[in-house]
mmCIF file of C-alpha atoms in Angstrom:
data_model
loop_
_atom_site.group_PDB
_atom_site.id
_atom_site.type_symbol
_atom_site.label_atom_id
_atom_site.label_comp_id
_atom_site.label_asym_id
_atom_site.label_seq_id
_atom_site.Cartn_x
_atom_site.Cartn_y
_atom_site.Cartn_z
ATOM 1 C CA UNK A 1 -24.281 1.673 87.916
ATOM 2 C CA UNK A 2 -20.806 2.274 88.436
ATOM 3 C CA UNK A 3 -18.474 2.450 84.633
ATOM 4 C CA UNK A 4 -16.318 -0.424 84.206
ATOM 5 C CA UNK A 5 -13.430 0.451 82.395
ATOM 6 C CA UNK A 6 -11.655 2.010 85.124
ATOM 7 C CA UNK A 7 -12.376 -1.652 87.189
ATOM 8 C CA UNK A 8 -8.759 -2.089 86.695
ATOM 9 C CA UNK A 9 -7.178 0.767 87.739
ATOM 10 C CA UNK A 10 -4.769 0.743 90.233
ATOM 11 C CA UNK A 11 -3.868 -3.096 90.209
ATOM 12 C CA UNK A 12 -0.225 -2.144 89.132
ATOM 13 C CA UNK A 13 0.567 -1.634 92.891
ATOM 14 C CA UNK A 14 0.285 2.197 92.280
ATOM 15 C CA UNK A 15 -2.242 4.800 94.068
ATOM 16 C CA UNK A 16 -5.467 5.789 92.023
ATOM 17 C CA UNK A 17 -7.047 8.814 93.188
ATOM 18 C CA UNK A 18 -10.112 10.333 91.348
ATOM 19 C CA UNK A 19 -10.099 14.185 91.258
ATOM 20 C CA UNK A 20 -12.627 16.580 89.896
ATOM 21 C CA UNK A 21 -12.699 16.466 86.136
ATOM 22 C CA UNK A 22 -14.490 20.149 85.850
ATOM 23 C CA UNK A 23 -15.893 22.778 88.373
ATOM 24 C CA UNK A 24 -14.767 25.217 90.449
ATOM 25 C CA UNK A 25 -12.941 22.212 92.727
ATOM 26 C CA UNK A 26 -10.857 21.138 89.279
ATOM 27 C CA UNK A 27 -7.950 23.721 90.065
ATOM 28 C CA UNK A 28 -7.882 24.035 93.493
ATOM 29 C CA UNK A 29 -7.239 20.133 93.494
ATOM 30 C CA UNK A 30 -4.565 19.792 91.323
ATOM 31 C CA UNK A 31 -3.101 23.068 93.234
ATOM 32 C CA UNK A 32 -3.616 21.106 96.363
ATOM 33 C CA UNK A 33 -1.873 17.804 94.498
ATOM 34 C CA UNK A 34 0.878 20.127 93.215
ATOM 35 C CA UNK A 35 2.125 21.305 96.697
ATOM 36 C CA UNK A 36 1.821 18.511 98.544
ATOM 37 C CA UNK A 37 5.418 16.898 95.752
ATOM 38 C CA UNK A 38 3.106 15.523 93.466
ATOM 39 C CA UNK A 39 4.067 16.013 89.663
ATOM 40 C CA UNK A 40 2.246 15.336 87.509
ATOM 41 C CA UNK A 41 1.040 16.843 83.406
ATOM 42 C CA UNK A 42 -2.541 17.315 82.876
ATOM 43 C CA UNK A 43 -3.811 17.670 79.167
ATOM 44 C CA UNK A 44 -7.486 18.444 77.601
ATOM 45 C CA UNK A 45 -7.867 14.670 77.429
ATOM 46 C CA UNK A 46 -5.997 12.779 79.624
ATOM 47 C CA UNK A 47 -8.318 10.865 82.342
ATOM 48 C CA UNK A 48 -5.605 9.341 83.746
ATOM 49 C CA UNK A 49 -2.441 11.212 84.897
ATOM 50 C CA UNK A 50 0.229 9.295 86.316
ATOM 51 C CA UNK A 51 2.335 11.167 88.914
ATOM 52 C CA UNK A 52 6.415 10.990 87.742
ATOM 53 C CA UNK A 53 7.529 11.177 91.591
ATOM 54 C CA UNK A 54 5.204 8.812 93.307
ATOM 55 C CA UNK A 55 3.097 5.774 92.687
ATOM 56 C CA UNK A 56 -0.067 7.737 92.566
ATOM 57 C CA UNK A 57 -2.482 8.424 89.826
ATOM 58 C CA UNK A 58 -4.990 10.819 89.449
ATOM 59 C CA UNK A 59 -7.780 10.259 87.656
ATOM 60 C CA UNK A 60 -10.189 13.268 86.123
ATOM 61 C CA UNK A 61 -13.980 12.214 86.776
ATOM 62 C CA UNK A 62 -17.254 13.760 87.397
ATOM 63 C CA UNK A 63 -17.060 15.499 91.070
ATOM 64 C CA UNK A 64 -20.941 13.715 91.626
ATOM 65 C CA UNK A 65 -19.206 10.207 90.609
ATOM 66 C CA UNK A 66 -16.391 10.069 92.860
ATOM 67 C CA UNK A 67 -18.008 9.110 96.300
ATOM 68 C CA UNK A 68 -19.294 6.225 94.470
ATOM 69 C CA UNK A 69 -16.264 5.228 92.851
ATOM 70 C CA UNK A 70 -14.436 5.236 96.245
ATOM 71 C CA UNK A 71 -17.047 3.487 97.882
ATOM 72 C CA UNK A 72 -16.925 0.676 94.889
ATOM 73 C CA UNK A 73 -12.983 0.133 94.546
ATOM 74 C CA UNK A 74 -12.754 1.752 91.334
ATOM 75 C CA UNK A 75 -10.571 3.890 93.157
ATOM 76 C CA UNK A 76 -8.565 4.067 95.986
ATOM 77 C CA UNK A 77 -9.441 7.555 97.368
ATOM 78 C CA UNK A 78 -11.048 10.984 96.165
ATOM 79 C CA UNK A 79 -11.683 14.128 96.667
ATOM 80 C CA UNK A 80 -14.528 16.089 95.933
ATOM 81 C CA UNK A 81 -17.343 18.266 98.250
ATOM 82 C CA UNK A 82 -18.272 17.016 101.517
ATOM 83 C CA UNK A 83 -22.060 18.097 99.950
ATOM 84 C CA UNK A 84 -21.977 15.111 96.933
ATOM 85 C CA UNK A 85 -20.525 12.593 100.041
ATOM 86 C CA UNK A 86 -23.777 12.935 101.876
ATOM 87 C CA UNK A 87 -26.066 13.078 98.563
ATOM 88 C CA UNK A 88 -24.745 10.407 97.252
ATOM 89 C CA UNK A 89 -25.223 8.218 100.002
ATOM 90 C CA UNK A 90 -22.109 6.585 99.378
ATOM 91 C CA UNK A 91 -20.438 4.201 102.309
ATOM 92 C CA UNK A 92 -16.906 5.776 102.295
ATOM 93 C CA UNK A 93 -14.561 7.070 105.335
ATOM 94 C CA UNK A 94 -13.853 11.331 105.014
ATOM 95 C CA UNK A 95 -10.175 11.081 105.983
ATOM 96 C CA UNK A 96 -9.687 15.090 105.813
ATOM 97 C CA UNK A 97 -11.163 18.464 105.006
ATOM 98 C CA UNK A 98 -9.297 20.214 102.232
ATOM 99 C CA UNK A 99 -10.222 23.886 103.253
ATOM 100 C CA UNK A 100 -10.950 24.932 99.916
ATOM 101 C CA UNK A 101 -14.600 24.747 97.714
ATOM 102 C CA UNK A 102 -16.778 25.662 100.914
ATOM 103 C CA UNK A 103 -20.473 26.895 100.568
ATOM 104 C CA UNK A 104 -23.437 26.040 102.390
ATOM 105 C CA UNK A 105 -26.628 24.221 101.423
ATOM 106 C CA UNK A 106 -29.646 27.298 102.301
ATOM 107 C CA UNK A 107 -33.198 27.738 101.976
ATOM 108 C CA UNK A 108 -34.172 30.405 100.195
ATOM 109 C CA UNK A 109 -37.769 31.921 99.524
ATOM 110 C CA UNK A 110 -38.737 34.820 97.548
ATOM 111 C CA UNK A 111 -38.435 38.436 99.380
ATOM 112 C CA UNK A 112 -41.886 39.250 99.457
ATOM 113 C CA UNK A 113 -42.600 34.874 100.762
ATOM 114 C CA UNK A 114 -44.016 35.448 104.599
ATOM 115 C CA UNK A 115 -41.593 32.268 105.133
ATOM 116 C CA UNK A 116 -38.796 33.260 108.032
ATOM 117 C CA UNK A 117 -37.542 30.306 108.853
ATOM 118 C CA UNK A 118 -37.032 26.781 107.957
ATOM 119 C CA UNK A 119 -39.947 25.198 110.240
ATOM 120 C CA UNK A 120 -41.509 27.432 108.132
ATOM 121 C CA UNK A 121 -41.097 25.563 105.185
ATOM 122 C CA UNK A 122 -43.351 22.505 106.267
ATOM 123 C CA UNK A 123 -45.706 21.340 103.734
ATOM 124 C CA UNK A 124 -44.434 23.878 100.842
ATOM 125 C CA UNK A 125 -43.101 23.108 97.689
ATOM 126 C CA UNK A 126 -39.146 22.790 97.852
ATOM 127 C CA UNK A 127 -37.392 23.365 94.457
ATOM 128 C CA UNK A 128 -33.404 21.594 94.824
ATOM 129 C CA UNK A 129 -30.671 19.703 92.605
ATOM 130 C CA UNK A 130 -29.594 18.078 96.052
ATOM 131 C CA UNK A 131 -32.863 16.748 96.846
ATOM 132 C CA UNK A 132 -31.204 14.088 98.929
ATOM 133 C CA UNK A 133 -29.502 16.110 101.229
ATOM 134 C CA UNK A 134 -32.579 17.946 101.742
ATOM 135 C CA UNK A 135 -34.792 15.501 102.390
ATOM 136 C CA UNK A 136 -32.188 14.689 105.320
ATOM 137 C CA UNK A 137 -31.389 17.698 106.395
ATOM 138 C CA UNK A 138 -34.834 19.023 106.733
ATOM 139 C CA UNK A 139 -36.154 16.125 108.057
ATOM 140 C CA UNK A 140 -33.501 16.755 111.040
ATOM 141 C CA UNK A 141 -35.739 20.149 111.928
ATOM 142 C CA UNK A 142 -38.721 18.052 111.901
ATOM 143 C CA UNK A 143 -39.660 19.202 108.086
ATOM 144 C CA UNK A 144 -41.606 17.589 105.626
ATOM 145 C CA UNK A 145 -41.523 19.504 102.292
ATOM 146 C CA UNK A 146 -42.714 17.908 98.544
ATOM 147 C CA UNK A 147 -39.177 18.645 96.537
ATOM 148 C CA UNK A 148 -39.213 19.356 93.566
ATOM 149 C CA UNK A 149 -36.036 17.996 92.018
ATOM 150 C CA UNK A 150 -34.541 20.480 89.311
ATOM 151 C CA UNK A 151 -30.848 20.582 87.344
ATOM 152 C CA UNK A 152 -29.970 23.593 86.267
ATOM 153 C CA UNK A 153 -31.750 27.125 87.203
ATOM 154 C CA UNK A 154 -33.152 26.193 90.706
ATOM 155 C CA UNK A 155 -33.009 29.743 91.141
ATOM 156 C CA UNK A 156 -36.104 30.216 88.628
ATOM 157 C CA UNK A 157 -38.018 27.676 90.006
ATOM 158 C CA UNK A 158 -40.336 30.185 92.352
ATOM 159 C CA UNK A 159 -40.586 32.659 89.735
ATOM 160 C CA UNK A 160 -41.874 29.940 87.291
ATOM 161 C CA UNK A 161 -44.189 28.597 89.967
ATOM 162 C CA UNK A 162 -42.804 25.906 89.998
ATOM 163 C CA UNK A 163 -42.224 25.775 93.873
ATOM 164 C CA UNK A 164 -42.410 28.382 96.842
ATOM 165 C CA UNK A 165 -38.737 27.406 98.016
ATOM 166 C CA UNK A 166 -35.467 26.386 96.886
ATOM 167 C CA UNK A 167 -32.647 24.934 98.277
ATOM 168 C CA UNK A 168 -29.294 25.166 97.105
ATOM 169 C CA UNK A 169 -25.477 25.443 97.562
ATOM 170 C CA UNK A 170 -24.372 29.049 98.692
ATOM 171 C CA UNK A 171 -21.143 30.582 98.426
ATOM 172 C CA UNK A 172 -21.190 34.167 98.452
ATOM 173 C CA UNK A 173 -25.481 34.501 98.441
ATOM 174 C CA UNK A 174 -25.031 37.218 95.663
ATOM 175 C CA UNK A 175 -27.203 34.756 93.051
ATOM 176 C CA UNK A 176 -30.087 34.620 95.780
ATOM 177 C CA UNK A 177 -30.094 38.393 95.778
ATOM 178 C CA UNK A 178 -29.964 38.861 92.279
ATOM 179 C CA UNK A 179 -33.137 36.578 92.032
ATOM 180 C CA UNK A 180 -34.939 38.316 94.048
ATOM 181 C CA UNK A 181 -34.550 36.127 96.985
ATOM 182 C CA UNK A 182 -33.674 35.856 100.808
ATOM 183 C CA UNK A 183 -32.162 32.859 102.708
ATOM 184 C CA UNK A 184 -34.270 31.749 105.801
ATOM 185 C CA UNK A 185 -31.689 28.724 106.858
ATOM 186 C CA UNK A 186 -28.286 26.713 106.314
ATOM 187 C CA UNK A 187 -29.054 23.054 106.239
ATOM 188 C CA UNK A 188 -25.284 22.020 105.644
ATOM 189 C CA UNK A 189 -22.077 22.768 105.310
ATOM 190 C CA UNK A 190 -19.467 21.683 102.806
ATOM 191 C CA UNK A 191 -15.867 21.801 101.467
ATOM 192 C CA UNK A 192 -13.678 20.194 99.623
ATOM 193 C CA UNK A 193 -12.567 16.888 101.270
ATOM 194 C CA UNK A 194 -10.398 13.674 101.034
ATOM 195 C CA UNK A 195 -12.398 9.966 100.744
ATOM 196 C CA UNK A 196 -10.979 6.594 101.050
ATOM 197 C CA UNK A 197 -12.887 3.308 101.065
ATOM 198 C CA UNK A 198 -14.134 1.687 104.682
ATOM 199 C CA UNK A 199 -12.620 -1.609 103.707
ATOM 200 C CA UNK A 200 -9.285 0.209 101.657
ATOM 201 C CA UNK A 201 -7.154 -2.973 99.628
ATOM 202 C CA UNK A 202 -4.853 -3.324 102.390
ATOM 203 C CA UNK A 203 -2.154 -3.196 100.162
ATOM 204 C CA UNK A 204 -2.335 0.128 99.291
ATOM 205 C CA UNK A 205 -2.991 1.447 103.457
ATOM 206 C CA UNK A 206 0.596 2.919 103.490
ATOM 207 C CA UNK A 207 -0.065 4.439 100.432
ATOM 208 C CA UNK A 208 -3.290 5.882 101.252
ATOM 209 C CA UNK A 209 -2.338 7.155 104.650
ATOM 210 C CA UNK A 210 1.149 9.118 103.157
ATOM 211 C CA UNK A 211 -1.194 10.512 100.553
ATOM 212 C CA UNK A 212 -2.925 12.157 103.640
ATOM 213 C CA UNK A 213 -0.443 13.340 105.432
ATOM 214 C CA UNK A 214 0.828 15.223 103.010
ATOM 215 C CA UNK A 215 -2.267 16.696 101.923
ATOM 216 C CA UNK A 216 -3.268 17.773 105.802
ATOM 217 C CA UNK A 217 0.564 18.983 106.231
ATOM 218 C CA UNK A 218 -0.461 21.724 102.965
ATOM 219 C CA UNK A 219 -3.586 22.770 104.392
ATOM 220 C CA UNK A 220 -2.247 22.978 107.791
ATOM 221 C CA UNK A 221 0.218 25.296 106.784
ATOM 222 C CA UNK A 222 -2.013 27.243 104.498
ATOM 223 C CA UNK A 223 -3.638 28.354 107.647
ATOM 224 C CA UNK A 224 -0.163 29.495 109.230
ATOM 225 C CA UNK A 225 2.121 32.053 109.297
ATOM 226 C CA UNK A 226 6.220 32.062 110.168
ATOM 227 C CA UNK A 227 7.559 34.990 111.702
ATOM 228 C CA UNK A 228 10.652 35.971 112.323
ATOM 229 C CA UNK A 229 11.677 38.888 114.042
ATOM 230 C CA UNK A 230 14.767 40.563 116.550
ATOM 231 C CA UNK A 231 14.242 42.045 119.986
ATOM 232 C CA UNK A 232 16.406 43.250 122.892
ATOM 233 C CA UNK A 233 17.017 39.995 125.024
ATOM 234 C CA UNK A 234 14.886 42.388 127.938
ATOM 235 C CA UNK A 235 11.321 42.305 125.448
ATOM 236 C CA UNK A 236 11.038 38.380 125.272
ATOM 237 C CA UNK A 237 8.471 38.315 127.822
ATOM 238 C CA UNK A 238 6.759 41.176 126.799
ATOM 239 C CA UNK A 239 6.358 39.450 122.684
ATOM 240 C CA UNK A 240 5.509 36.282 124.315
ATOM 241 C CA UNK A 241 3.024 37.654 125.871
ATOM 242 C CA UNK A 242 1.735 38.868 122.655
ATOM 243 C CA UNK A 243 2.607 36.614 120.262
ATOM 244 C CA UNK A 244 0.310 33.341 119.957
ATOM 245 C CA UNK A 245 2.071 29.933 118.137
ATOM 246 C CA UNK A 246 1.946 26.625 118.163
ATOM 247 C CA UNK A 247 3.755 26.201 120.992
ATOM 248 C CA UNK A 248 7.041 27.589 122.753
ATOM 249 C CA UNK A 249 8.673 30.548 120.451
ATOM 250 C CA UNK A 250 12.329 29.667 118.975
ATOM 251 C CA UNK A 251 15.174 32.201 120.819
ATOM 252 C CA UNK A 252 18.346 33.026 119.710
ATOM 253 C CA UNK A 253 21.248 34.584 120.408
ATOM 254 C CA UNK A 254 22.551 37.189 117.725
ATOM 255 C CA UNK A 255 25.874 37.934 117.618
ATOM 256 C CA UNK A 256 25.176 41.461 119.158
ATOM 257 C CA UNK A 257 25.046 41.167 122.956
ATOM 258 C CA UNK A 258 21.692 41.446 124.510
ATOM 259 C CA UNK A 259 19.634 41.063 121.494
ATOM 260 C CA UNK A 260 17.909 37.705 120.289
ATOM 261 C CA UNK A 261 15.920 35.977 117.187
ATOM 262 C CA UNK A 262 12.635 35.029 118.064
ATOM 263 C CA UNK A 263 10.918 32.497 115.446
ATOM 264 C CA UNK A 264 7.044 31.133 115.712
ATOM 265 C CA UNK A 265 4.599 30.138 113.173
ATOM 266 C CA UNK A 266 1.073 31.397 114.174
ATOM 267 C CA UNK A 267 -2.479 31.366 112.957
ATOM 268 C CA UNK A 268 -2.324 33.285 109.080
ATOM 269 C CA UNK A 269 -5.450 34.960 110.633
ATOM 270 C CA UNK A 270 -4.147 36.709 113.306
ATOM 271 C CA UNK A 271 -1.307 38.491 111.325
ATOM 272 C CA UNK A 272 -2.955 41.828 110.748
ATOM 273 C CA UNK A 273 -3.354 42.194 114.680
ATOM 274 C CA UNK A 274 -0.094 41.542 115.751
ATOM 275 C CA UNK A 275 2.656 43.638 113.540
ATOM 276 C CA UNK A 276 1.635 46.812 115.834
ATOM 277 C CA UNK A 277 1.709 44.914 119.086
ATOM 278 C CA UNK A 278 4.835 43.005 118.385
ATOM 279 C CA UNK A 279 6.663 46.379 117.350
ATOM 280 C CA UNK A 280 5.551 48.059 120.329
ATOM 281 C CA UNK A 281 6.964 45.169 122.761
ATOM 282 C CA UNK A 282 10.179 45.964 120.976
ATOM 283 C CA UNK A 283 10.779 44.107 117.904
ATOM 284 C CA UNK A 284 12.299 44.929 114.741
ATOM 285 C CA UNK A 285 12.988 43.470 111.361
ATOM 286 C CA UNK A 286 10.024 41.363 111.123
ATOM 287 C CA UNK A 287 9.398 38.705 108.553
ATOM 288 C CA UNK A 288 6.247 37.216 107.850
ATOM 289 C CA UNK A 289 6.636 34.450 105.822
ATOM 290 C CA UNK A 290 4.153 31.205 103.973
ATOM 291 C CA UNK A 291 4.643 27.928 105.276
ATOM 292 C CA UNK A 292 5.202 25.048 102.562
ATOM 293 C CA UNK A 293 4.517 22.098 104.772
ATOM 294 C CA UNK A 294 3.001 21.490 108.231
ATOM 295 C CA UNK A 295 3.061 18.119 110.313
ATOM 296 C CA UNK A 296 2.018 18.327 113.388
#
């Protein structure tokens, strides 16, 4: 049953949105918050920080509470993993995905387990904290497992004979190794990501919608590059032929005859290829720089 004495929040007119309290989403949130012009003070025990620049509140909850909240009205929107949205079973609208916080949900067995695959996992015993999102996920490649539900150690759970499988949320697969076992399948795949309610207080719609824009405008340019750079007026077809952006390059005329600026923002991925290329079309002083804000 959803807590009650946040019922009220957010009937001042103002924004409440429920971030992680703890957990490895806790900082990359209020990072998130931070550079989209929020400002805000957190303290040990504050659960609800009012932002000084905009009628939004954040307040600090349990990452597993916060689809629920959002789907009850407590709050007006959340964010927390895509994973707790789907275990929960909450009725909520995903407005964005935050890039940040991703893992998988994987099967696992132990090394030596003859199990290859997840078909293969039909009938065994299936150790998981997420046993909802198992049961779903497994049931979509025409699994039935028993789970075993298990908080904490799921990791242990084969070695204690407790079950012949787990399932459970992957990041880098180095605790699976060090366990002694090997993944056989990914059942999901999660991130960080933004909730709002399917029937939102319409009074707060503008509110909620600016609150996403400028939370897509940081990740979008979190995943972009500018670059600047000069060229003999002669090269510009030879960079642009080499130089991938969002759309047309900005050209400019320097002051010395024949030579131009060209500006573009491209994909933060593709930086490492395309120094040597661009400097061998012909262009010099290059700046690679971080974008603060990105609408499309």
């Amino acid at each position: 049953m959803t807590p009650t004495r946040f019922e009220r929040a957010g009937e001042n007119g103002r924004l409440t949105v429920a971030v992680p309290s703890k957990g490895r989403m806790l900082q990359p949130t209020l990072d998130l918050c931070a550079a989209a012009g929020l400002s805000f003070e957190t303290t040990d025990r504050a659960l609800l920080v009012p932002c000084a620049n905009a009628p939004v509140d954040l307040l600090l909850v349990r990452p597993h509470d916060i689809p629920e909240y959002v789907q009850d009205g407590v709050v007006d929107a959340g964010i927390t993993g895509a994973n707790l949205v789907v275990e929960s079973e909450a009725e909520v609208e995903t407005l964005a995905e935050l890039g940040f916080a991703r893992c998988t949900l994987e099967a696992a067995v132990p090394v030596d387990a003859t199990a290859a695959a997840l078909a293969d996992l039909d009938g065994l015993r299936v150790a998981t904290a997420y046993p909802v999102s198992t049961r779903s996920c497994l049931a979509e490649h025409g699994v039935t497992a028993e789970l075993v539900a298990i908080s904490g150690s799921v990791e242990a759970a084969p070695r204690l004979g407790l079950a012949e499988a787990i399932v459970d949320l992957v990041s880098t697969g180095s605790t699976a190794s060090a366990n002694g076992l090997r993944r056989i399948g990914r059942l999901l795949e999660s991130q960080a990501v933004l909730l709002a309610s399917r029937e939102p207080d319409a009074g707060k719609t503008e509110h909620v919608e600016r609150l996403q824009l400028m939370l897509e405008a940081v990740v979008a340019a979190r995943r972009r590059r500018y670059v600047m750079m000069n060229a003999p007026a002669d090269a510009l077809d030879e960079i642009r032929s080499v130089l991938p952006s969002m759309g047309a390059p900005s050209v400019l005329e320097l002051a010395d005859p024949g030579q131009i600026a060209v500006h573009a923002a491209i994909d933060a991925d593709r930086v490492w290829d395309l120094l040597a290329p661009l400097k061998a079309a012909g262009a010099t002083s290059i700046l690679v720089m971080p974008v603060e804000r990105l609408v499309p």
